[in-house]
Protein backbone atom coordinates (compact mmCIF):
# COMPACT_ATOMS: atom_id res chain seq x y z
CA UNK A 1 -6.76 32.51 55.32
CA UNK A 2 -6.28 36.29 54.93
CA UNK A 3 -9.98 36.89 54.20
CA UNK A 4 -9.03 38.56 50.91
CA UNK A 5 -6.49 40.97 52.44
CA UNK A 6 -3.53 39.45 50.58
CA UNK A 7 -3.80 38.65 46.88
CA UNK A 8 -1.79 35.97 45.10
CA UNK A 9 0.46 37.01 42.26
CA UNK A 10 0.42 35.69 38.71
CA UNK A 11 3.21 33.14 38.26
CA UNK A 12 5.50 33.97 35.36
CA UNK A 13 8.57 32.19 34.05
CA UNK A 14 11.08 33.36 31.47
CA UNK A 15 12.20 30.71 29.01
CA UNK A 16 15.78 30.69 27.80
CA UNK A 17 17.29 28.48 25.11
CA UNK A 18 20.72 28.90 26.77
CA UNK A 19 19.93 27.17 30.03
CA UNK A 20 17.87 24.26 31.24
CA UNK A 21 14.94 25.20 33.44
CA UNK A 22 13.54 22.78 35.97
CA UNK A 23 10.38 23.19 38.00
CA UNK A 24 9.44 21.29 41.11
CA UNK A 25 5.91 21.31 42.47
CA UNK A 26 5.65 20.89 46.23
CA UNK A 27 2.26 20.49 47.84
CA UNK A 28 1.86 21.48 51.46
CA UNK A 29 -1.63 21.03 52.82
CA UNK A 30 -3.43 20.49 56.11
CA UNK A 31 -5.05 17.24 57.15
CA UNK A 32 -8.19 16.46 55.15
CA UNK A 33 -10.32 16.91 58.29
CA UNK A 34 -8.93 20.39 59.08
CA UNK A 35 -11.47 23.19 58.72
CA UNK A 36 -9.99 25.91 56.50
CA UNK A 37 -11.43 29.36 57.12
CA UNK A 38 -10.30 32.99 57.36
CA UNK A 39 -7.90 33.48 60.27
CA UNK A 40 -9.53 35.16 63.27
CA UNK A 41 -6.79 37.83 63.25
CA UNK A 42 -8.20 39.18 59.96
CA UNK A 43 -11.84 39.29 61.08
CA UNK A 44 -13.89 41.99 62.75
CA UNK A 45 -17.64 41.39 62.68
CA UNK A 46 -18.44 45.04 61.96
CA UNK A 47 -15.62 46.33 59.75
CA UNK A 48 -14.29 43.12 58.20
CA UNK A 49 -16.62 40.11 58.49
CA UNK A 50 -15.67 36.70 57.09
CA UNK A 51 -15.73 36.79 53.29
CA UNK A 52 -15.49 33.01 52.84
CA UNK A 53 -17.25 30.02 54.41
CA UNK A 54 -15.17 27.63 56.47
CA UNK A 55 -15.04 24.06 55.20
CA UNK A 56 -13.04 20.89 55.67
CA UNK A 57 -9.98 20.70 53.45
CA UNK A 58 -11.38 17.43 52.04
CA UNK A 59 -14.58 19.19 50.90
CA UNK A 60 -12.60 22.07 49.41
CA UNK A 61 -10.43 19.65 47.41
CA UNK A 62 -13.51 17.76 46.19
CA UNK A 63 -15.10 21.02 45.09
CA UNK A 64 -11.91 22.00 43.30
CA UNK A 65 -11.86 18.69 41.39
CA UNK A 66 -15.56 18.73 40.54
CA UNK A 67 -17.11 19.98 37.35
CA UNK A 68 -19.60 22.08 39.34
CA UNK A 69 -17.38 25.16 39.08
CA UNK A 70 -18.80 26.19 35.69
CA UNK A 71 -15.83 28.37 34.79
CA UNK A 72 -15.52 29.98 38.23
CA UNK A 73 -12.63 29.63 40.64
CA UNK A 74 -13.09 27.65 43.85
CA UNK A 75 -12.79 30.85 45.89
CA UNK A 76 -15.68 32.38 43.94
CA UNK A 77 -17.78 29.37 44.97
CA UNK A 78 -17.02 29.67 48.71
CA UNK A 79 -17.34 33.47 48.90
CA UNK A 80 -20.10 34.64 51.24
């Protein structure tokens, strides 16, 4: 969405034998037919063109689950 402007951080957790730690995964995603692409606010055709192809969320999820990644991340596969 940010066209590479914002980077995700590495998730880290500290384990303690004095307290119980619980994790809860929550998935928030668009409809499978929604086209996911860099937000227009982050694009400028001359200085900052789109760095990733737009694709339906369904296709992105299928690519993520496939074995066609060959050790690469999904974002590496959709980079222009």
